[in-house]
Amino acid sequence: MVWVAWLVLAGAGTAGGAPAAAASVLHRSGAVTVAPGVTYGAFLMTVPRGVVHGHLLTVDLTEPRVSVDLLYPGAVGARSPVSVLAAASGAVAAVNGDFFNIDERQHPGVEATGAPVGPAVASGRQLKGAVPDGQRFGPVMPPGATTEDVLGVGADHRARLDRLTLRGVVLAPEGMLPLSGVNQYALPVDGIGAYTARWGPASRMRATCGTDSDRAAPCSPDTAEVTVRYGRVVAVGGLPGAGGVARGSVVLVGREEGARRLRALHVGEPVRVGYRLVGRGPAPLRFAVGGFPIVRDAEPVAGLDTVTVAVRTSAGIGDGGRVLYLLALDGALGQGRTGLTVRELAELMDELGARDAVNLDGGGSSTLVTDDGDGGGITVRNHPSGGAERPVPNAVGVFSPGRPLEGSRL
């Protein structure tokens, strides 16, 4: 492959401060058309400590045949490799998505759910809300960011950064109970969460562990679970359970004050559960994935980490929401290969043309795939750092009908 010098990036500096003296040089390959409106290219970026190898998808949202959606394995509390998600859905390209509940070593006996951190919207269906900020997995967020932050594409076919806040209520004879979670692996202290058939068979015990500010805090000893089927209470219990939620049913889980209020419900009583994710944009989001902002208005945000070097994944927006950039670094580190800090990732996305961008799950999760166009199916373009793909809860999927144009170059 012939590499051509493409642009020069300022070196990483302190968050919001002056850049380092050394420059970082980016060499980009020729872009290959994956499908109408979708191109793929690789790049090498030289930084003072070594070479970064990365992979970039550029998605033209003005192309009528192009669409973007959330890929997930049929349940919120489940995981699957990105290549499997892409192949099963017919996507022509994809990159891994949100951070997720990857382990529970701090809570012996409690199973990790595999569920993502932030809100999720797939094909216009609102799948889940955001866990409390202190319950998230992933690098420290910059000031002002929250687990409610998402990257999405609206009904207007434009990409944007947004913030999805849950608005929900449980209506019962005893009164109106606030709903503070939907299909989440963690609930706020004193909260009540709803679990639907979209949650899957994963245990709901994790939802009552930790606190709003400390993910590792002990599980709450004060819990309750209520099953509502076709609008009436059919069971009231103590510990959160596991197993799939039947269609037509909703399982309510409460902790502390939320548990006390759920225990006041009785079998046979009518109960209604309603909720929605409310955004701040002009059009409803048809697709949304959780991720914290690293670029806003064509500038890296203040307070990004400038120390920790890792394999990274990002999604960015350019040209007024008409272009989507999906990037994943190569995980084959060592022998002069290196990763990026979050600040360096923001500077890279800014130089690539992203006016806004988010940080997605990185490390062993970073995976970018495309349809290889010759009938061989999906190809993993980067080298996942664990030596094989890590199963993840969701991915950003790109769709474009028509056979990929192998070897076509811009």
PDB file of N, CA and C in Angstrom, residues 34-38 57-61 65-73 81-98 121-123 151-153 157 159 286-290 313-315 324-327 360 367-371 378 392-401:
ATOM      1  N   VAL A  34     -16.788   1.213  -0.256  1.00  0.00           N
ATOM      2  CA  VAL A  34     -17.368  -0.017   0.289  1.00  0.00           C
ATOM      3  C   VAL A  34     -18.741  -0.269  -0.327  1.00  0.00           C
ATOM      4  N   ALA A  35     -19.512   0.792  -0.462  1.00  0.00           N
ATOM      5  CA  ALA A  35     -20.860   0.759  -1.029  1.00  0.00           C
ATOM      6  C   ALA A  35     -21.220   2.192  -1.363  1.00  0.00           C
ATOM      7  N   PRO A  36     -22.280   2.449  -2.109  1.00  0.00           N
ATOM      8  CA  PRO A  36     -22.646   3.829  -2.419  1.00  0.00           C
ATOM      9  C   PRO A  36     -22.737   4.686  -1.162  1.00  0.00           C
ATOM     10  N   GLY A  37     -21.956   5.766  -1.115  1.00  0.00           N
ATOM     11  CA  GLY A  37     -21.979   6.678   0.017  1.00  0.00           C
ATOM     12  C   GLY A  37     -21.112   6.277   1.191  1.00  0.00           C
ATOM     13  N   VAL A  38     -20.385   5.166   1.093  1.00  0.00           N
ATOM     14  CA  VAL A  38     -19.579   4.663   2.209  1.00  0.00           C
ATOM     15  C   VAL A  38     -18.174   4.350   1.718  1.00  0.00           C
ATOM     16  N   LEU A  57     -13.994   5.022   8.488  1.00  0.00           N
ATOM     17  CA  LEU A  57     -15.147   4.960   7.589  1.00  0.00           C
ATOM     18  C   LEU A  57     -15.701   6.372   7.435  1.00  0.00           C
ATOM     19  N   THR A  58     -16.008   6.757   6.203  1.00  0.00           N
ATOM     20  CA  THR A  58     -16.649   8.037   5.949  1.00  0.00           C
ATOM     21  C   THR A  58     -18.004   7.751   5.317  1.00  0.00           C
ATOM     22  N   VAL A  59     -19.060   8.262   5.936  1.00  0.00           N
ATOM     23  CA  VAL A  59     -20.431   7.938   5.549  1.00  0.00           C
ATOM     24  C   VAL A  59     -21.136   9.215   5.092  1.00  0.00           C
ATOM     25  N   ASP A  60     -21.591   9.222   3.858  1.00  0.00           N
ATOM     26  CA  ASP A  60     -22.299  10.364   3.282  1.00  0.00           C
ATOM     27  C   ASP A  60     -23.796  10.197   3.527  1.00  0.00           C
ATOM     28  N   LEU A  61     -24.312  10.942   4.473  1.00  0.00           N
ATOM     29  CA  LEU A  61     -25.725  10.817   4.826  1.00  0.00           C
ATOM     30  C   LEU A  61     -26.651  11.517   3.832  1.00  0.00           C
ATOM     31  N   ARG A  65     -29.517   6.234  -0.377  1.00  0.00           N
ATOM     32  CA  ARG A  65     -29.504   4.811  -0.060  1.00  0.00           C
ATOM     33  C   ARG A  65     -28.807   4.491   1.255  1.00  0.00           C
ATOM     34  N   VAL A  66     -28.149   5.472   1.839  1.00  0.00           N
ATOM     35  CA  VAL A  66     -27.371   5.242   3.062  1.00  0.00           C
ATOM     36  C   VAL A  66     -28.227   5.463   4.308  1.00  0.00           C
ATOM     37  N   SER A  67     -28.076   4.570   5.281  1.00  0.00           N
ATOM     38  CA  SER A  67     -28.702   4.755   6.585  1.00  0.00           C
ATOM     39  C   SER A  67     -27.765   4.230   7.657  1.00  0.00           C
ATOM     40  N   VAL A  68     -27.984   4.690   8.869  1.00  0.00           N
ATOM     41  CA  VAL A  68     -27.176   4.286  10.026  1.00  0.00           C
ATOM     42  C   VAL A  68     -28.122   3.837  11.116  1.00  0.00           C
ATOM     43  N   ASP A  69     -27.777   2.745  11.788  1.00  0.00           N
ATOM     44  CA  ASP A  69     -28.644   2.244  12.855  1.00  0.00           C
ATOM     45  C   ASP A  69     -27.812   1.541  13.916  1.00  0.00           C
ATOM     46  N   LEU A  70     -28.439   1.320  15.053  1.00  0.00           N
ATOM     47  CA  LEU A  70     -27.787   0.606  16.141  1.00  0.00           C
ATOM     48  C   LEU A  70     -27.899  -0.894  15.920  1.00  0.00           C
ATOM     49  N   LEU A  71     -26.775  -1.580  15.978  1.00  0.00           N
ATOM     50  CA  LEU A  71     -26.768  -3.035  15.934  1.00  0.00           C
ATOM     51  C   LEU A  71     -26.662  -3.552  17.358  1.00  0.00           C
ATOM     52  N   TYR A  72     -27.483  -4.534  17.705  1.00  0.00           N
ATOM     53  CA  TYR A  72     -27.381  -5.165  19.023  1.00  0.00           C
ATOM     54  C   TYR A  72     -27.914  -6.582  18.907  1.00  0.00           C
ATOM     55  N   PRO A  73     -27.525  -7.464  19.835  1.00  0.00           N
ATOM     56  CA  PRO A  73     -27.827  -8.895  19.668  1.00  0.00           C
ATOM     57  C   PRO A  73     -29.231  -9.323  20.091  1.00  0.00           C
ATOM     58  N   PRO A  81     -19.871 -10.282  18.883  1.00  0.00           N
ATOM     59  CA  PRO A  81     -18.828  -9.592  18.117  1.00  0.00           C
ATOM     60  C   PRO A  81     -19.429  -8.669  17.053  1.00  0.00           C
ATOM     61  N   VAL A  82     -18.719  -7.594  16.755  1.00  0.00           N
ATOM     62  CA  VAL A  82     -19.200  -6.635  15.764  1.00  0.00           C
ATOM     63  C   VAL A  82     -19.412  -7.297  14.408  1.00  0.00           C
ATOM     64  N   SER A  83     -18.488  -8.185  14.003  1.00  0.00           N
ATOM     65  CA  SER A  83     -18.630  -8.839  12.698  1.00  0.00           C
ATOM     66  C   SER A  83     -19.906  -9.668  12.625  1.00  0.00           C
ATOM     67  N   VAL A  84     -20.264 -10.310  13.715  1.00  0.00           N
ATOM     68  CA  VAL A  84     -21.495 -11.113  13.755  1.00  0.00           C
ATOM     69  C   VAL A  84     -22.718 -10.209  13.675  1.00  0.00           C
ATOM     70  N   LEU A  85     -22.701  -9.095  14.418  1.00  0.00           N
ATOM     71  CA  LEU A  85     -23.820  -8.155  14.384  1.00  0.00           C
ATOM     72  C   LEU A  85     -24.003  -7.585  12.980  1.00  0.00           C
ATOM     73  N   ALA A  86     -22.888  -7.238  12.320  1.00  0.00           N
ATOM     74  CA  ALA A  86     -22.969  -6.666  10.979  1.00  0.00           C
ATOM     75  C   ALA A  86     -23.491  -7.682   9.973  1.00  0.00           C
ATOM     76  N   ALA A  87     -22.973  -8.898  10.025  1.00  0.00           N
ATOM     77  CA  ALA A  87     -23.400  -9.931   9.076  1.00  0.00           C
ATOM     78  C   ALA A  87     -24.874 -10.271   9.256  1.00  0.00           C
ATOM     79  N   ALA A  88     -25.326 -10.372  10.504  1.00  0.00           N
ATOM     80  CA  ALA A  88     -26.712 -10.749  10.775  1.00  0.00           C
ATOM     81  C   ALA A  88     -27.699  -9.684  10.325  1.00  0.00           C
ATOM     82  N   SER A  89     -27.270  -8.421  10.317  1.00  0.00           N
ATOM     83  CA  SER A  89     -28.177  -7.319   9.985  1.00  0.00           C
ATOM     84  C   SER A  89     -28.093  -6.885   8.530  1.00  0.00           C
ATOM     85  N   GLY A  90     -27.066  -7.335   7.815  1.00  0.00           N
ATOM     86  CA  GLY A  90     -26.879  -6.894   6.443  1.00  0.00           C
ATOM     87  C   GLY A  90     -26.161  -5.568   6.321  1.00  0.00           C
ATOM     88  N   ALA A  91     -25.498  -5.126   7.386  1.00  0.00           N
ATOM     89  CA  ALA A  91     -24.748  -3.873   7.336  1.00  0.00           C
ATOM     90  C   ALA A  91     -23.535  -4.024   6.414  1.00  0.00           C
ATOM     91  N   VAL A  92     -23.149  -2.942   5.725  1.00  0.00           N
ATOM     92  CA  VAL A  92     -21.963  -2.976   4.881  1.00  0.00           C
ATOM     93  C   VAL A  92     -20.718  -2.559   5.647  1.00  0.00           C
ATOM     94  N   ALA A  93     -20.906  -1.966   6.830  1.00  0.00           N
ATOM     95  CA  ALA A  93     -19.785  -1.570   7.671  1.00  0.00           C
ATOM     96  C   ALA A  93     -20.303  -1.318   9.077  1.00  0.00           C
ATOM     97  N   ALA A  94     -19.397  -1.388  10.042  1.00  0.00           N
ATOM     98  CA  ALA A  94     -19.799  -1.147  11.427  1.00  0.00           C
ATOM     99  C   ALA A  94     -18.574  -0.895  12.290  1.00  0.00           C
ATOM    100  N   VAL A  95     -18.794  -0.224  13.398  1.00  0.00           N
ATOM    101  CA  VAL A  95     -17.767  -0.024  14.415  1.00  0.00           C
ATOM    102  C   VAL A  95     -18.422  -0.226  15.772  1.00  0.00           C
ATOM    103  N   ASN A  96     -17.656  -0.704  16.752  1.00  0.00           N
ATOM    104  CA  ASN A  96     -18.225  -0.966  18.076  1.00  0.00           C
ATOM    105  C   ASN A  96     -18.736   0.321  18.720  1.00  0.00           C
ATOM    106  N   GLY A  97     -19.664   0.158  19.690  1.00  0.00           N
ATOM    107  CA  GLY A  97     -20.342   1.315  20.253  1.00  0.00           C
ATOM    108  C   GLY A  97     -19.984   1.664  21.687  1.00  0.00           C
ATOM    109  N   ASP A  98     -20.965   1.605  22.547  1.00  0.00           N
ATOM    110  CA  ASP A  98     -20.895   2.154  23.899  1.00  0.00           C
ATOM    111  C   ASP A  98     -20.041   1.292  24.831  1.00  0.00           C
ATOM    112  N   VAL A 121     -31.060   3.796  21.103  1.00  0.00           N
ATOM    113  CA  VAL A 121     -32.231   3.868  20.230  1.00  0.00           C
ATOM    114  C   VAL A 121     -31.896   3.116  18.953  1.00  0.00           C
ATOM    115  N   ALA A 122     -32.732   2.172  18.566  1.00  0.00           N
ATOM    116  CA  ALA A 122     -32.528   1.375  17.352  1.00  0.00           C
ATOM    117  C   ALA A 122     -33.788   1.423  16.499  1.00  0.00           C
ATOM    118  N   SER A 123     -33.654   1.863  15.257  1.00  0.00           N
ATOM    119  CA  SER A 123     -34.785   1.943  14.326  1.00  0.00           C
ATOM    120  C   SER A 123     -35.970   2.684  14.937  1.00  0.00           C
ATOM    121  N   LEU A 151     -24.463  10.091  20.486  1.00  0.00           N
ATOM    122  CA  LEU A 151     -24.383  10.447  19.074  1.00  0.00           C
ATOM    123  C   LEU A 151     -25.549   9.757  18.391  1.00  0.00           C
ATOM    124  N   GLY A 152     -26.245  10.490  17.535  1.00  0.00           N
ATOM    125  CA  GLY A 152     -27.411   9.896  16.896  1.00  0.00           C
ATOM    126  C   GLY A 152     -27.673  10.459  15.521  1.00  0.00           C
ATOM    127  N   VAL A 153     -28.619   9.843  14.839  1.00  0.00           N
ATOM    128  CA  VAL A 153     -29.114  10.326  13.550  1.00  0.00           C
ATOM    129  C   VAL A 153     -30.617  10.488  13.676  1.00  0.00           C
ATOM    130  N   HIS A 157     -32.461  12.664   8.868  1.00  0.00           N
ATOM    131  CA  HIS A 157     -31.312  12.040   8.201  1.00  0.00           C
ATOM    132  C   HIS A 157     -30.028  12.829   8.442  1.00  0.00           C
ATOM    133  N   ALA A 159     -26.902  13.666  11.324  1.00  0.00           N
ATOM    134  CA  ALA A 159     -26.263  13.224  12.560  1.00  0.00           C
ATOM    135  C   ALA A 159     -26.081  14.407  13.500  1.00  0.00           C
ATOM    136  N   ARG A 286     -33.688   8.556  15.351  1.00  0.00           N
ATOM    137  CA  ARG A 286     -34.019   7.197  14.906  1.00  0.00           C
ATOM    138  C   ARG A 286     -32.954   6.202  15.342  1.00  0.00           C
ATOM    139  N   PHE A 287     -31.771   6.716  15.613  1.00  0.00           N
ATOM    140  CA  PHE A 287     -30.647   5.906  16.080  1.00  0.00           C
ATOM    141  C   PHE A 287     -29.864   6.716  17.105  1.00  0.00           C
ATOM    142  N   ALA A 288     -29.427   6.068  18.188  1.00  0.00           N
ATOM    143  CA  ALA A 288     -28.589   6.746  19.170  1.00  0.00           C
ATOM    144  C   ALA A 288     -27.734   5.729  19.899  1.00  0.00           C
ATOM    145  N   VAL A 289     -26.481   6.117  20.158  1.00  0.00           N
ATOM    146  CA  VAL A 289     -25.562   5.288  20.924  1.00  0.00           C
ATOM    147  C   VAL A 289     -24.851   6.186  21.940  1.00  0.00           C
ATOM    148  N   GLY A 290     -24.608   5.652  23.130  1.00  0.00           N
ATOM    149  CA  GLY A 290     -23.970   6.426  24.176  1.00  0.00           C
ATOM    150  C   GLY A 290     -22.489   6.638  23.929  1.00  0.00           C
ATOM    151  N   THR A 313     -11.765   4.207  19.951  1.00  0.00           N
ATOM    152  CA  THR A 313     -12.821   4.219  18.935  1.00  0.00           C
ATOM    153  C   THR A 313     -13.551   5.553  19.042  1.00  0.00           C
ATOM    154  N   SER A 314     -13.935   6.122  17.912  1.00  0.00           N
ATOM    155  CA  SER A 314     -14.629   7.411  17.945  1.00  0.00           C
ATOM    156  C   SER A 314     -15.622   7.499  16.794  1.00  0.00           C
ATOM    157  N   ALA A 315     -16.604   8.374  16.979  1.00  0.00           N
ATOM    158  CA  ALA A 315     -17.551   8.715  15.913  1.00  0.00           C
ATOM    159  C   ALA A 315     -17.646  10.226  15.857  1.00  0.00           C
ATOM    160  N   LEU A 324     -20.698  11.383   8.462  1.00  0.00           N
ATOM    161  CA  LEU A 324     -20.391  10.675   9.699  1.00  0.00           C
ATOM    162  C   LEU A 324     -19.038   9.998   9.535  1.00  0.00           C
ATOM    163  N   TYR A 325     -18.154  10.218  10.507  1.00  0.00           N
ATOM    164  CA  TYR A 325     -16.835   9.581  10.522  1.00  0.00           C
ATOM    165  C   TYR A 325     -16.806   8.529  11.630  1.00  0.00           C
ATOM    166  N   LEU A 326     -16.421   7.309  11.285  1.00  0.00           N
ATOM    167  CA  LEU A 326     -16.320   6.231  12.257  1.00  0.00           C
ATOM    168  C   LEU A 326     -14.879   5.723  12.250  1.00  0.00           C
ATOM    169  N   LEU A 327     -14.215   5.784  13.394  1.00  0.00           N
ATOM    170  CA  LEU A 327     -12.785   5.511  13.468  1.00  0.00           C
ATOM    171  C   LEU A 327     -12.479   4.493  14.556  1.00  0.00           C
ATOM    172  N   LEU A 360     -16.019   6.492  21.956  1.00  0.00           N
ATOM    173  CA  LEU A 360     -16.739   5.235  22.144  1.00  0.00           C
ATOM    174  C   LEU A 360     -15.829   4.258  22.881  1.00  0.00           C
ATOM    175  N   THR A 367     -13.217  -2.255  17.264  1.00  0.00           N
ATOM    176  CA  THR A 367     -13.356  -3.131  16.097  1.00  0.00           C
ATOM    177  C   THR A 367     -14.040  -2.357  14.974  1.00  0.00           C
ATOM    178  N   LEU A 368     -13.470  -2.427  13.777  1.00  0.00           N
ATOM    179  CA  LEU A 368     -14.089  -1.819  12.604  1.00  0.00           C
ATOM    180  C   LEU A 368     -14.159  -2.881  11.520  1.00  0.00           C
ATOM    181  N   VAL A 369     -15.353  -3.051  10.942  1.00  0.00           N
ATOM    182  CA  VAL A 369     -15.556  -4.086   9.929  1.00  0.00           C
ATOM    183  C   VAL A 369     -16.196  -3.499   8.692  1.00  0.00           C
ATOM    184  N   THR A 370     -15.954  -4.159   7.546  1.00  0.00           N
ATOM    185  CA  THR A 370     -16.631  -3.802   6.304  1.00  0.00           C
ATOM    186  C   THR A 370     -16.979  -5.070   5.545  1.00  0.00           C
ATOM    187  N   ASP A 371     -17.924  -4.952   4.628  1.00  0.00           N
ATOM    188  CA  ASP A 371     -18.200  -6.023   3.680  1.00  0.00           C
ATOM    189  C   ASP A 371     -17.055  -6.040   2.672  1.00  0.00           C
ATOM    190  N   ILE A 378     -18.196 -10.339   5.845  1.00  0.00           N
ATOM    191  CA  ILE A 378     -17.648  -9.243   6.632  1.00  0.00           C
ATOM    192  C   ILE A 378     -16.170  -9.487   6.962  1.00  0.00           C
ATOM    193  N   VAL A 392     -19.470  -7.387  22.241  1.00  0.00           N
ATOM    194  CA  VAL A 392     -19.887  -6.076  22.727  1.00  0.00           C
ATOM    195  C   VAL A 392     -21.410  -5.972  22.685  1.00  0.00           C
ATOM    196  N   PRO A 393     -21.992  -5.013  23.430  1.00  0.00           N
ATOM    197  CA  PRO A 393     -23.454  -4.932  23.483  1.00  0.00           C
ATOM    198  C   PRO A 393     -24.086  -4.271  22.272  1.00  0.00           C
ATOM    199  N   ASN A 394     -23.341  -3.388  21.605  1.00  0.00           N
ATOM    200  CA  ASN A 394     -23.928  -2.725  20.440  1.00  0.00           C
ATOM    201  C   ASN A 394     -22.834  -2.193  19.526  1.00  0.00           C
ATOM    202  N   ALA A 395     -23.262  -1.767  18.358  1.00  0.00           N
ATOM    203  CA  ALA A 395     -22.346  -1.225  17.359  1.00  0.00           C
ATOM    204  C   ALA A 395     -23.098  -0.241  16.493  1.00  0.00           C
ATOM    205  N   VAL A 396     -22.334   0.639  15.844  1.00  0.00           N
ATOM    206  CA  VAL A 396     -22.896   1.579  14.876  1.00  0.00           C
ATOM    207  C   VAL A 396     -22.851   0.889  13.517  1.00  0.00           C
ATOM    208  N   GLY A 397     -23.997   0.593  12.956  1.00  0.00           N
ATOM    209  CA  GLY A 397     -24.077  -0.113  11.684  1.00  0.00           C
ATOM    210  C   GLY A 397     -24.400   0.825  10.539  1.00  0.00           C
ATOM    211  N   VAL A 398     -23.731   0.626   9.402  1.00  0.00           N
ATOM    212  CA  VAL A 398     -23.957   1.437   8.215  1.00  0.00           C
ATOM    213  C   VAL A 398     -24.563   0.551   7.133  1.00  0.00           C
ATOM    214  N   PHE A 399     -25.627   1.030   6.518  1.00  0.00           N
ATOM    215  CA  PHE A 399     -26.351   0.268   5.507  1.00  0.00           C
ATOM    216  C   PHE A 399     -26.375   1.047   4.203  1.00  0.00           C
ATOM    217  N   SER A 400     -26.184   0.325   3.095  1.00  0.00           N
ATOM    218  CA  SER A 400     -26.270   0.912   1.766  1.00  0.00           C
ATOM    219  C   SER A 400     -26.512  -0.211   0.774  1.00  0.00           C
ATOM    220  N   PRO A 401     -27.653  -0.257   0.115  1.00  0.00           N
ATOM    221  CA  PRO A 401     -27.949  -1.360  -0.794  1.00  0.00           C
ATOM    222  C   PRO A 401     -27.043  -1.332  -2.016  1.00  0.00           C
TER     223      PRO A 401
END
